Amino acid sequence: MELKAKFDVTYMEEAVVFLESLPDKVKDKIAYNISKSRYFMDKELFKKLNDDIWEFRTIYQRVKYRLLAFWDTDSGNLVVATHGFVKKTQKTPENELTHAEALRERYYKEKKR
């Protein structure tokens, strides 16, 4: 039996810049978790935060890394990672959610062109 990915992932520029700033072992763990979440919906790895924004979740050496994302429903099963940050509080900071929503709006405006 062959497993089929439930969605594909693409990265906006800010997500790429965030990932490139991290040590290789952290990047590898994040990539592993994203890959795993594509096949198995696990809220420990990929969790819905509100109507539009989701987060890829990774913990490496007790540091919480987050990549915020949204579904591009026009392109089928595509998840677009907007940007990342190191989570320092229990709750996802409101400014990070607002930033992800703004990047989502910009993505759709640019896509219409």
PDB file of N, CA and C in Angstrom:
ATOM      1  N   MET A   1       0.833  -1.179   0.000  1.00  0.00           N
ATOM      2  CA  MET A   1       0.000   0.000   0.000  1.00  0.00           C
ATOM      3  C   MET A   1       0.880   1.245   0.000  1.00  0.00           C
ATOM      4  N   GLU A   2       0.582   2.143  -0.907  1.00  0.00           N
ATOM      5  CA  GLU A   2       1.355   3.378  -1.017  1.00  0.00           C
ATOM      6  C   GLU A   2       0.617   4.520  -0.336  1.00  0.00           C
ATOM      7  N   LEU A   3       1.321   5.238   0.527  1.00  0.00           N
ATOM      8  CA  LEU A   3       0.719   6.393   1.184  1.00  0.00           C
ATOM      9  C   LEU A   3       0.700   7.572   0.231  1.00  0.00           C
ATOM     10  N   LYS A   4      -0.367   8.342   0.296  1.00  0.00           N
ATOM     11  CA  LYS A   4      -0.488   9.520  -0.548  1.00  0.00           C
ATOM     12  C   LYS A   4      -0.562  10.759   0.340  1.00  0.00           C
ATOM     13  N   ALA A   5       0.206  11.779  -0.020  1.00  0.00           N
ATOM     14  CA  ALA A   5       0.206  13.022   0.760  1.00  0.00           C
ATOM     15  C   ALA A   5      -1.163  13.685   0.682  1.00  0.00           C
ATOM     16  N   LYS A   6      -1.614  14.223   1.789  1.00  0.00           N
ATOM     17  CA  LYS A   6      -2.910  14.897   1.844  1.00  0.00           C
ATOM     18  C   LYS A   6      -2.830  16.324   1.304  1.00  0.00           C
ATOM     19  N   PHE A   7      -1.625  16.887   1.297  1.00  0.00           N
ATOM     20  CA  PHE A   7      -1.434  18.230   0.763  1.00  0.00           C
ATOM     21  C   PHE A   7       0.030  18.451   0.405  1.00  0.00           C
ATOM     22  N   ASP A   8       0.268  19.476  -0.412  1.00  0.00           N
ATOM     23  CA  ASP A   8       1.615  19.924  -0.741  1.00  0.00           C
ATOM     24  C   ASP A   8       1.876  21.216   0.032  1.00  0.00           C
ATOM     25  N   VAL A   9       3.144  21.545   0.195  1.00  0.00           N
ATOM     26  CA  VAL A   9       3.510  22.752   0.941  1.00  0.00           C
ATOM     27  C   VAL A   9       4.401  23.616   0.055  1.00  0.00           C
ATOM     28  N   THR A  10       4.113  24.910   0.066  1.00  0.00           N
ATOM     29  CA  THR A  10       4.991  25.885  -0.574  1.00  0.00           C
ATOM     30  C   THR A  10       5.313  26.955   0.465  1.00  0.00           C
ATOM     31  N   TYR A  11       6.406  27.667   0.251  1.00  0.00           N
ATOM     32  CA  TYR A  11       6.900  28.607   1.250  1.00  0.00           C
ATOM     33  C   TYR A  11       6.986  30.011   0.669  1.00  0.00           C
ATOM     34  N   MET A  12       6.430  30.971   1.384  1.00  0.00           N
ATOM     35  CA  MET A  12       6.609  32.373   1.017  1.00  0.00           C
ATOM     36  C   MET A  12       8.023  32.785   1.418  1.00  0.00           C
ATOM     37  N   GLU A  13       8.460  33.916   0.906  1.00  0.00           N
ATOM     38  CA  GLU A  13       9.842  34.365   1.118  1.00  0.00           C
ATOM     39  C   GLU A  13      10.206  34.477   2.599  1.00  0.00           C
ATOM     40  N   GLU A  14       9.308  35.014   3.423  1.00  0.00           N
ATOM     41  CA  GLU A  14       9.622  35.169   4.851  1.00  0.00           C
ATOM     42  C   GLU A  14       9.823  33.823   5.542  1.00  0.00           C
ATOM     43  N   ALA A  15       9.098  32.804   5.118  1.00  0.00           N
ATOM     44  CA  ALA A  15       9.271  31.465   5.690  1.00  0.00           C
ATOM     45  C   ALA A  15      10.642  30.914   5.311  1.00  0.00           C
ATOM     46  N   VAL A  16      11.044  31.128   4.071  1.00  0.00           N
ATOM     47  CA  VAL A  16      12.356  30.655   3.614  1.00  0.00           C
ATOM     48  C   VAL A  16      13.475  31.354   4.380  1.00  0.00           C
ATOM     49  N   VAL A  17      13.353  32.672   4.549  1.00  0.00           N
ATOM     50  CA  VAL A  17      14.372  33.437   5.286  1.00  0.00           C
ATOM     51  C   VAL A  17      14.468  32.927   6.722  1.00  0.00           C
ATOM     52  N   PHE A  18      13.322  32.679   7.359  1.00  0.00           N
ATOM     53  CA  PHE A  18      13.329  32.155   8.726  1.00  0.00           C
ATOM     54  C   PHE A  18      14.034  30.804   8.777  1.00  0.00           C
ATOM     55  N   LEU A  19      13.675  29.898   7.874  1.00  0.00           N
ATOM     56  CA  LEU A  19      14.285  28.566   7.877  1.00  0.00           C
ATOM     57  C   LEU A  19      15.782  28.629   7.623  1.00  0.00           C
ATOM     58  N   GLU A  20      16.200  29.487   6.709  1.00  0.00           N
ATOM     59  CA  GLU A  20      17.629  29.607   6.405  1.00  0.00           C
ATOM     60  C   GLU A  20      18.427  30.157   7.586  1.00  0.00           C
ATOM     61  N   SER A  21      17.766  30.877   8.486  1.00  0.00           N
ATOM     62  CA  SER A  21      18.465  31.457   9.639  1.00  0.00           C
ATOM     63  C   SER A  21      18.707  30.441  10.754  1.00  0.00           C
ATOM     64  N   LEU A  22      18.112  29.273  10.644  1.00  0.00           N
ATOM     65  CA  LEU A  22      18.188  28.270  11.712  1.00  0.00           C
ATOM     66  C   LEU A  22      19.354  27.311  11.507  1.00  0.00           C
ATOM     67  N   PRO A  23      19.849  26.704  12.584  1.00  0.00           N
ATOM     68  CA  PRO A  23      20.882  25.658  12.471  1.00  0.00           C
ATOM     69  C   PRO A  23      20.348  24.462  11.676  1.00  0.00           C
ATOM     70  N   ASP A  24      21.237  23.740  11.045  1.00  0.00           N
ATOM     71  CA  ASP A  24      20.836  22.616  10.188  1.00  0.00           C
ATOM     72  C   ASP A  24      19.996  21.568  10.914  1.00  0.00           C
ATOM     73  N   LYS A  25      20.342  21.241  12.143  1.00  0.00           N
ATOM     74  CA  LYS A  25      19.583  20.219  12.869  1.00  0.00           C
ATOM     75  C   LYS A  25      18.146  20.660  13.131  1.00  0.00           C
ATOM     76  N   VAL A  26      17.951  21.941  13.388  1.00  0.00           N
ATOM     77  CA  VAL A  26      16.594  22.462  13.589  1.00  0.00           C
ATOM     78  C   VAL A  26      15.831  22.411  12.271  1.00  0.00           C
ATOM     79  N   LYS A  27      16.473  22.844  11.182  1.00  0.00           N
ATOM     80  CA  LYS A  27      15.833  22.793   9.860  1.00  0.00           C
ATOM     81  C   LYS A  27      15.424  21.369   9.512  1.00  0.00           C
ATOM     82  N   ASP A  28      16.311  20.419   9.793  1.00  0.00           N
ATOM     83  CA  ASP A  28      16.015  19.011   9.493  1.00  0.00           C
ATOM     84  C   ASP A  28      14.793  18.530  10.272  1.00  0.00           C
ATOM     85  N   LYS A  29      14.699  18.908  11.543  1.00  0.00           N
ATOM     86  CA  LYS A  29      13.562  18.493  12.375  1.00  0.00           C
ATOM     87  C   LYS A  29      12.266  19.131  11.869  1.00  0.00           C
ATOM     88  N   ILE A  30      12.315  20.403  11.514  1.00  0.00           N
ATOM     89  CA  ILE A  30      11.131  21.079  10.981  1.00  0.00           C
ATOM     90  C   ILE A  30      10.705  20.421   9.666  1.00  0.00           C
ATOM     91  N   ALA A  31      11.661  20.163   8.790  1.00  0.00           N
ATOM     92  CA  ALA A  31      11.346  19.520   7.506  1.00  0.00           C
ATOM     93  C   ALA A  31      10.738  18.134   7.733  1.00  0.00           C
ATOM     94  N   TYR A  32      11.276  17.395   8.679  1.00  0.00           N
ATOM     95  CA  TYR A  32      10.739  16.073   9.000  1.00  0.00           C
ATOM     96  C   TYR A  32       9.297  16.177   9.485  1.00  0.00           C
ATOM     97  N   ASN A  33       9.046  17.112  10.400  1.00  0.00           N
ATOM     98  CA  ASN A  33       7.688  17.267  10.937  1.00  0.00           C
ATOM     99  C   ASN A  33       6.696  17.709   9.866  1.00  0.00           C
ATOM    100  N   ILE A  34       7.116  18.609   8.987  1.00  0.00           N
ATOM    101  CA  ILE A  34       6.224  19.042   7.905  1.00  0.00           C
ATOM    102  C   ILE A  34       5.938  17.872   6.977  1.00  0.00           C
ATOM    103  N   SER A  35       6.964  17.121   6.645  1.00  0.00           N
ATOM    104  CA  SER A  35       6.782  15.952   5.782  1.00  0.00           C
ATOM    105  C   SER A  35       5.823  14.948   6.417  1.00  0.00           C
ATOM    106  N   LYS A  36       6.015  14.700   7.693  1.00  0.00           N
ATOM    107  CA  LYS A  36       5.156  13.751   8.408  1.00  0.00           C
ATOM    108  C   LYS A  36       3.713  14.247   8.444  1.00  0.00           C
ATOM    109  N   SER A  37       3.518  15.542   8.666  1.00  0.00           N
ATOM    110  CA  SER A  37       2.159  16.080   8.752  1.00  0.00           C
ATOM    111  C   SER A  37       1.436  16.041   7.413  1.00  0.00           C
ATOM    112  N   ARG A  38       2.172  15.964   6.327  1.00  0.00           N
ATOM    113  CA  ARG A  38       1.540  15.853   5.005  1.00  0.00           C
ATOM    114  C   ARG A  38       0.812  14.518   4.845  1.00  0.00           C
ATOM    115  N   TYR A  39       1.234  13.511   5.574  1.00  0.00           N
ATOM    116  CA  TYR A  39       0.648  12.170   5.450  1.00  0.00           C
ATOM    117  C   TYR A  39      -0.285  11.816   6.600  1.00  0.00           C
ATOM    118  N   PHE A  40      -0.027  12.365   7.773  1.00  0.00           N
ATOM    119  CA  PHE A  40      -0.813  12.038   8.960  1.00  0.00           C
ATOM    120  C   PHE A  40      -1.226  13.330   9.654  1.00  0.00           C
ATOM    121  N   MET A  41      -2.510  13.604   9.702  1.00  0.00           N
ATOM    122  CA  MET A  41      -2.993  14.814  10.371  1.00  0.00           C
ATOM    123  C   MET A  41      -2.865  14.617  11.884  1.00  0.00           C
ATOM    124  N   ASP A  42      -1.896  15.301  12.458  1.00  0.00           N
ATOM    125  CA  ASP A  42      -1.608  15.205  13.879  1.00  0.00           C
ATOM    126  C   ASP A  42      -1.551  16.625  14.425  1.00  0.00           C
ATOM    127  N   LYS A  43      -2.460  16.967  15.354  1.00  0.00           N
ATOM    128  CA  LYS A  43      -2.499  18.339  15.842  1.00  0.00           C
ATOM    129  C   LYS A  43      -1.269  18.714  16.659  1.00  0.00           C
ATOM    130  N   GLU A  44      -0.435  17.755  16.994  1.00  0.00           N
ATOM    131  CA  GLU A  44       0.838  18.080  17.643  1.00  0.00           C
ATOM    132  C   GLU A  44       1.837  18.641  16.626  1.00  0.00           C
ATOM    133  N   LEU A  45       1.596  18.375  15.339  1.00  0.00           N
ATOM    134  CA  LEU A  45       2.494  18.841  14.283  1.00  0.00           C
ATOM    135  C   LEU A  45       1.881  19.936  13.418  1.00  0.00           C
ATOM    136  N   PHE A  46       0.562  19.886  13.205  1.00  0.00           N
ATOM    137  CA  PHE A  46      -0.113  20.828  12.307  1.00  0.00           C
ATOM    138  C   PHE A  46      -1.474  21.138  12.903  1.00  0.00           C
ATOM    139  N   LYS A  47      -1.616  22.352  13.427  1.00  0.00           N
ATOM    140  CA  LYS A  47      -2.796  22.688  14.212  1.00  0.00           C
ATOM    141  C   LYS A  47      -3.494  23.937  13.667  1.00  0.00           C
ATOM    142  N   LYS A  48      -4.814  23.908  13.669  1.00  0.00           N
ATOM    143  CA  LYS A  48      -5.609  25.057  13.239  1.00  0.00           C
ATOM    144  C   LYS A  48      -5.675  26.078  14.373  1.00  0.00           C
ATOM    145  N   LEU A  49      -5.352  27.340  14.052  1.00  0.00           N
ATOM    146  CA  LEU A  49      -5.367  28.397  15.061  1.00  0.00           C
ATOM    147  C   LEU A  49      -6.631  29.242  14.994  1.00  0.00           C
ATOM    148  N   ASN A  50      -7.117  29.504  13.785  1.00  0.00           N
ATOM    149  CA  ASN A  50      -8.373  30.226  13.595  1.00  0.00           C
ATOM    150  C   ASN A  50      -8.978  29.802  12.258  1.00  0.00           C
ATOM    151  N   ASP A  51      -9.924  30.531  11.743  1.00  0.00           N
ATOM    152  CA  ASP A  51     -10.598  30.123  10.505  1.00  0.00           C
ATOM    153  C   ASP A  51      -9.646  29.984   9.324  1.00  0.00           C
ATOM    154  N   ASP A  52      -8.602  30.798   9.287  1.00  0.00           N
ATOM    155  CA  ASP A  52      -7.715  30.817   8.123  1.00  0.00           C
ATOM    156  C   ASP A  52      -6.290  30.340   8.384  1.00  0.00           C
ATOM    157  N   ILE A  53      -5.801  30.499   9.587  1.00  0.00           N
ATOM    158  CA  ILE A  53      -4.381  30.274   9.866  1.00  0.00           C
ATOM    159  C   ILE A  53      -4.154  28.965  10.633  1.00  0.00           C
ATOM    160  N   TRP A  54      -3.153  28.240  10.187  1.00  0.00           N
ATOM    161  CA  TRP A  54      -2.705  26.999  10.813  1.00  0.00           C
ATOM    162  C   TRP A  54      -1.250  27.183  11.211  1.00  0.00           C
ATOM    163  N   GLU A  55      -0.731  26.261  12.030  1.00  0.00           N
ATOM    164  CA  GLU A  55       0.692  26.327  12.367  1.00  0.00           C
ATOM    165  C   GLU A  55       1.328  24.943  12.299  1.00  0.00           C
ATOM    166  N   PHE A  56       2.529  24.930  11.707  1.00  0.00           N
ATOM    167  CA  PHE A  56       3.379  23.747  11.785  1.00  0.00           C
ATOM    168  C   PHE A  56       4.151  23.894  13.085  1.00  0.00           C
ATOM    169  N   ARG A  57       4.150  22.842  13.889  1.00  0.00           N
ATOM    170  CA  ARG A  57       4.736  22.910  15.224  1.00  0.00           C
ATOM    171  C   ARG A  57       5.946  21.979  15.329  1.00  0.00           C
ATOM    172  N   THR A  58       7.035  22.511  15.855  1.00  0.00           N
ATOM    173  CA  THR A  58       8.242  21.718  16.084  1.00  0.00           C
ATOM    174  C   THR A  58       8.854  22.139  17.405  1.00  0.00           C
ATOM    175  N   ILE A  59       9.242  21.156  18.192  1.00  0.00           N
ATOM    176  CA  ILE A  59      10.002  21.412  19.410  1.00  0.00           C
ATOM    177  C   ILE A  59      11.351  20.711  19.242  1.00  0.00           C
ATOM    178  N   TYR A  60      12.415  21.488  19.404  1.00  0.00           N
ATOM    179  CA  TYR A  60      13.766  20.939  19.312  1.00  0.00           C
ATOM    180  C   TYR A  60      14.560  21.480  20.489  1.00  0.00           C
ATOM    181  N   GLN A  61      15.061  20.596  21.302  1.00  0.00           N
ATOM    182  CA  GLN A  61      15.814  20.938  22.512  1.00  0.00           C
ATOM    183  C   GLN A  61      15.057  21.980  23.344  1.00  0.00           C
ATOM    184  N   ARG A  62      13.788  21.689  23.582  1.00  0.00           N
ATOM    185  CA  ARG A  62      12.881  22.485  24.403  1.00  0.00           C
ATOM    186  C   ARG A  62      12.580  23.882  23.856  1.00  0.00           C
ATOM    187  N   VAL A  63      12.955  24.162  22.610  1.00  0.00           N
ATOM    188  CA  VAL A  63      12.623  25.431  21.966  1.00  0.00           C
ATOM    189  C   VAL A  63      11.487  25.160  20.987  1.00  0.00           C
ATOM    190  N   LYS A  64      10.446  26.008  21.036  1.00  0.00           N
ATOM    191  CA  LYS A  64       9.267  25.823  20.189  1.00  0.00           C
ATOM    192  C   LYS A  64       9.385  26.688  18.939  1.00  0.00           C
ATOM    193  N   TYR A  65       9.440  26.013  17.786  1.00  0.00           N
ATOM    194  CA  TYR A  65       9.511  26.690  16.499  1.00  0.00           C
ATOM    195  C   TYR A  65       8.143  26.584  15.833  1.00  0.00           C
ATOM    196  N   ARG A  66       7.702  27.681  15.221  1.00  0.00           N
ATOM    197  CA  ARG A  66       6.409  27.691  14.558  1.00  0.00           C
ATOM    198  C   ARG A  66       6.531  28.297  13.171  1.00  0.00           C
ATOM    199  N   LEU A  67       5.858  27.654  12.214  1.00  0.00           N
ATOM    200  CA  LEU A  67       5.672  28.205  10.873  1.00  0.00           C
ATOM    201  C   LEU A  67       4.171  28.375  10.700  1.00  0.00           C
ATOM    202  N   LEU A  68       3.719  29.586  10.476  1.00  0.00           N
ATOM    203  CA  LEU A  68       2.303  29.796  10.256  1.00  0.00           C
ATOM    204  C   LEU A  68       1.997  29.596   8.781  1.00  0.00           C
ATOM    205  N   ALA A  69       0.769  29.153   8.514  1.00  0.00           N
ATOM    206  CA  ALA A  69       0.412  28.777   7.148  1.00  0.00           C
ATOM    207  C   ALA A  69      -1.089  28.918   6.930  1.00  0.00           C
ATOM    208  N   PHE A  70      -1.496  28.780   5.673  1.00  0.00           N
ATOM    209  CA  PHE A  70      -2.910  28.771   5.325  1.00  0.00           C
ATOM    210  C   PHE A  70      -3.114  27.845   4.132  1.00  0.00           C
ATOM    211  N   TRP A  71      -4.349  27.444   3.931  1.00  0.00           N
ATOM    212  CA  TRP A  71      -4.699  26.575   2.803  1.00  0.00           C
ATOM    213  C   TRP A  71      -5.032  27.443   1.594  1.00  0.00           C
ATOM    214  N   ASP A  72      -4.452  27.129   0.449  1.00  0.00           N
ATOM    215  CA  ASP A  72      -4.834  27.764  -0.812  1.00  0.00           C
ATOM    216  C   ASP A  72      -5.836  26.824  -1.466  1.00  0.00           C
ATOM    217  N   THR A  73      -7.088  27.031  -1.181  1.00  0.00           N
ATOM    218  CA  THR A  73      -8.132  26.113  -1.666  1.00  0.00           C
ATOM    219  C   THR A  73      -8.349  26.226  -3.164  1.00  0.00           C
ATOM    220  N   ASP A  74      -7.909  27.340  -3.771  1.00  0.00           N
ATOM    221  CA  ASP A  74      -8.047  27.481  -5.229  1.00  0.00           C
ATOM    222  C   ASP A  74      -7.106  26.534  -5.968  1.00  0.00           C
ATOM    223  N   SER A  75      -6.003  26.185  -5.340  1.00  0.00           N
ATOM    224  CA  SER A  75      -4.986  25.327  -5.975  1.00  0.00           C
ATOM    225  C   SER A  75      -5.076  23.882  -5.496  1.00  0.00           C
ATOM    226  N   GLY A  76      -6.224  23.465  -5.046  1.00  0.00           N
ATOM    227  CA  GLY A  76      -6.362  22.099  -4.553  1.00  0.00           C
ATOM    228  C   GLY A  76      -5.844  21.993  -3.140  1.00  0.00           C
ATOM    229  N   ASN A  77      -5.074  20.977  -2.894  1.00  0.00           N
ATOM    230  CA  ASN A  77      -4.567  20.719  -1.541  1.00  0.00           C
ATOM    231  C   ASN A  77      -3.168  21.310  -1.372  1.00  0.00           C
ATOM    232  N   LEU A  78      -3.118  22.638  -1.296  1.00  0.00           N
ATOM    233  CA  LEU A  78      -1.849  23.330  -1.157  1.00  0.00           C
ATOM    234  C   LEU A  78      -1.866  24.138   0.145  1.00  0.00           C
ATOM    235  N   VAL A  79      -0.814  23.973   0.939  1.00  0.00           N
ATOM    236  CA  VAL A  79      -0.643  24.755   2.157  1.00  0.00           C
ATOM    237  C   VAL A  79       0.511  25.711   1.914  1.00  0.00           C
ATOM    238  N   VAL A  80       0.292  26.994   2.206  1.00  0.00           N
ATOM    239  CA  VAL A  80       1.303  28.023   1.995  1.00  0.00           C
ATOM    240  C   VAL A  80       1.823  28.473   3.355  1.00  0.00           C
ATOM    241  N   ALA A  81       3.116  28.236   3.604  1.00  0.00           N
ATOM    242  CA  ALA A  81       3.750  28.683   4.850  1.00  0.00           C
ATOM    243  C   ALA A  81       4.130  30.147   4.689  1.00  0.00           C
ATOM    244  N   THR A  82       3.646  30.996   5.604  1.00  0.00           N
ATOM    245  CA  THR A  82       3.858  32.431   5.469  1.00  0.00           C
ATOM    246  C   THR A  82       5.167  32.898   6.097  1.00  0.00           C
ATOM    247  N   HIS A  83       5.376  32.549   7.351  1.00  0.00           N
ATOM    248  CA  HIS A  83       6.573  32.988   8.067  1.00  0.00           C
ATOM    249  C   HIS A  83       6.732  32.135   9.324  1.00  0.00           C
ATOM    250  N   GLY A  84       7.878  32.279   9.969  1.00  0.00           N
ATOM    251  CA  GLY A  84       8.135  31.490  11.170  1.00  0.00           C
ATOM    252  C   GLY A  84       8.634  32.354  12.309  1.00  0.00           C
ATOM    253  N   PHE A  85       8.613  31.769  13.491  1.00  0.00           N
ATOM    254  CA  PHE A  85       9.109  32.451  14.679  1.00  0.00           C
ATOM    255  C   PHE A  85       9.376  31.428  15.765  1.00  0.00           C
ATOM    256  N   VAL A  86      10.121  31.853  16.772  1.00  0.00           N
ATOM    257  CA  VAL A  86      10.357  31.038  17.960  1.00  0.00           C
ATOM    258  C   VAL A  86       9.312  31.446  18.978  1.00  0.00           C
ATOM    259  N   LYS A  87       8.543  30.482  19.442  1.00  0.00           N
ATOM    260  CA  LYS A  87       7.446  30.763  20.368  1.00  0.00           C
ATOM    261  C   LYS A  87       7.987  30.801  21.787  1.00  0.00           C
ATOM    262  N   LYS A  88       7.697  31.898  22.488  1.00  0.00           N
ATOM    263  CA  LYS A  88       8.227  32.077  23.836  1.00  0.00           C
ATOM    264  C   LYS A  88       7.138  32.109  24.894  1.00  0.00           C
ATOM    265  N   THR A  89       5.887  32.150  24.485  1.00  0.00           N
ATOM    266  CA  THR A  89       4.783  32.188  25.434  1.00  0.00           C
ATOM    267  C   THR A  89       3.852  31.013  25.159  1.00  0.00           C
ATOM    268  N   GLN A  90       2.942  30.773  26.065  1.00  0.00           N
ATOM    269  CA  GLN A  90       2.001  29.656  25.912  1.00  0.00           C
ATOM    270  C   GLN A  90       1.095  29.864  24.706  1.00  0.00           C
ATOM    271  N   LYS A  91       0.619  31.093  24.543  1.00  0.00           N
ATOM    272  CA  LYS A  91      -0.319  31.419  23.484  1.00  0.00           C
ATOM    273  C   LYS A  91       0.427  32.003  22.291  1.00  0.00           C
ATOM    274  N   THR A  92      -0.073  31.707  21.084  1.00  0.00           N
ATOM    275  CA  THR A  92       0.526  32.294  19.887  1.00  0.00           C
ATOM    276  C   THR A  92       0.301  33.806  19.919  1.00  0.00           C
ATOM    277  N   PRO A  93       1.365  34.605  19.792  1.00  0.00           N
ATOM    278  CA  PRO A  93       1.212  36.060  19.848  1.00  0.00           C
ATOM    279  C   PRO A  93       0.254  36.586  18.772  1.00  0.00           C
ATOM    280  N   GLU A  94      -0.601  37.501  19.159  1.00  0.00           N
ATOM    281  CA  GLU A  94      -1.597  38.065  18.244  1.00  0.00           C
ATOM    282  C   GLU A  94      -0.949  38.739  17.045  1.00  0.00           C
ATOM    283  N   ASN A  95       0.203  39.398  17.262  1.00  0.00           N
ATOM    284  CA  ASN A  95       0.865  40.068  16.136  1.00  0.00           C
ATOM    285  C   ASN A  95       1.345  39.065  15.086  1.00  0.00           C
ATOM    286  N   GLU A  96       1.693  37.854  15.493  1.00  0.00           N
ATOM    287  CA  GLU A  96       2.110  36.825  14.531  1.00  0.00           C
ATOM    288  C   GLU A  96       0.906  36.361  13.700  1.00  0.00           C
ATOM    289  N   LEU A  97      -0.244  36.208  14.343  1.00  0.00           N
ATOM    290  CA  LEU A  97      -1.462  35.835  13.610  1.00  0.00           C
ATOM    291  C   LEU A  97      -1.859  36.939  12.629  1.00  0.00           C
ATOM    292  N   THR A  98      -1.802  38.179  13.082  1.00  0.00           N
ATOM    293  CA  THR A  98      -2.141  39.316  12.222  1.00  0.00           C
ATOM    294  C   THR A  98      -1.201  39.378  11.025  1.00  0.00           C
ATOM    295  N   HIS A  99       0.085  39.138  11.271  1.00  0.00           N
ATOM    296  CA  HIS A  99       1.076  39.151  10.185  1.00  0.00           C
ATOM    297  C   HIS A  99       0.784  38.038   9.179  1.00  0.00           C
ATOM    298  N   ALA A 100       0.458  36.857   9.661  1.00  0.00           N
ATOM    299  CA  ALA A 100       0.137  35.737   8.766  1.00  0.00           C
ATOM    300  C   ALA A 100      -1.105  36.050   7.926  1.00  0.00           C
ATOM    301  N   GLU A 101      -2.102  36.670   8.539  1.00  0.00           N
ATOM    302  CA  GLU A 101      -3.315  37.030   7.796  1.00  0.00           C
ATOM    303  C   GLU A 101      -3.018  38.081   6.731  1.00  0.00           C
ATOM    304  N   ALA A 102      -2.140  39.037   7.046  1.00  0.00           N
ATOM    305  CA  ALA A 102      -1.752  40.050   6.061  1.00  0.00           C
ATOM    306  C   ALA A 102      -0.994  39.411   4.898  1.00  0.00           C
ATOM    307  N   LEU A 103      -0.100  38.467   5.200  1.00  0.00           N
ATOM    308  CA  LEU A 103       0.631  37.766   4.136  1.00  0.00           C
ATOM    309  C   LEU A 103      -0.318  36.928   3.286  1.00  0.00           C
ATOM    310  N   ARG A 104      -1.329  36.353   3.906  1.00  0.00           N
ATOM    311  CA  ARG A 104      -2.334  35.581   3.172  1.00  0.00           C
ATOM    312  C   ARG A 104      -3.081  36.484   2.186  1.00  0.00           C
ATOM    313  N   GLU A 105      -3.501  37.665   2.655  1.00  0.00           N
ATOM    314  CA  GLU A 105      -4.195  38.609   1.777  1.00  0.00           C
ATOM    315  C   GLU A 105      -3.302  39.039   0.621  1.00  0.00           C
ATOM    316  N   ARG A 106      -2.038  39.321   0.917  1.00  0.00           N
ATOM    317  CA  ARG A 106      -1.096  39.722  -0.136  1.00  0.00           C
ATOM    318  C   ARG A 106      -0.910  38.604  -1.153  1.00  0.00           C
ATOM    319  N   TYR A 107      -0.812  37.367  -0.666  1.00  0.00           N
ATOM    320  CA  TYR A 107      -0.662  36.204  -1.549  1.00  0.00           C
ATOM    321  C   TYR A 107      -1.822  36.140  -2.547  1.00  0.00           C
ATOM    322  N   TYR A 108      -3.049  36.291  -2.068  1.00  0.00           N
ATOM    323  CA  TYR A 108      -4.210  36.196  -2.948  1.00  0.00           C
ATOM    324  C   TYR A 108      -4.289  37.384  -3.904  1.00  0.00           C
ATOM    325  N   LYS A 109      -3.879  38.576  -3.464  1.00  0.00           N
ATOM    326  CA  LYS A 109      -3.867  39.738  -4.374  1.00  0.00           C
ATOM    327  C   LYS A 109      -2.869  39.523  -5.496  1.00  0.00           C
ATOM    328  N   GLU A 110      -1.674  39.031  -5.155  1.00  0.00           N
ATOM    329  CA  GLU A 110      -0.642  38.785  -6.173  1.00  0.00           C
ATOM    330  C   GLU A 110      -1.047  37.636  -7.091  1.00  0.00           C
ATOM    331  N   LYS A 111      -1.752  36.686  -6.561  1.00  0.00           N
ATOM    332  CA  LYS A 111      -2.180  35.532  -7.355  1.00  0.00           C
ATOM    333  C   LYS A 111      -3.204  35.946  -8.407  1.00  0.00           C
ATOM    334  N   LYS A 112      -4.051  36.942  -8.085  1.00  0.00           N
ATOM    335  CA  LYS A 112      -5.060  37.409  -9.031  1.00  0.00           C
ATOM    336  C   LYS A 112      -4.460  38.110 -10.239  1.00  0.00           C
ATOM    337  N   ARG A 113      -3.258  38.667 -10.061  1.00  0.00           N
ATOM    338  CA  ARG A 113      -2.614  39.394 -11.175  1.00  0.00           C
ATOM    339  C   ARG A 113      -2.147  38.472 -12.239  1.00  0.00           C
TER     340      ARG A 113
END
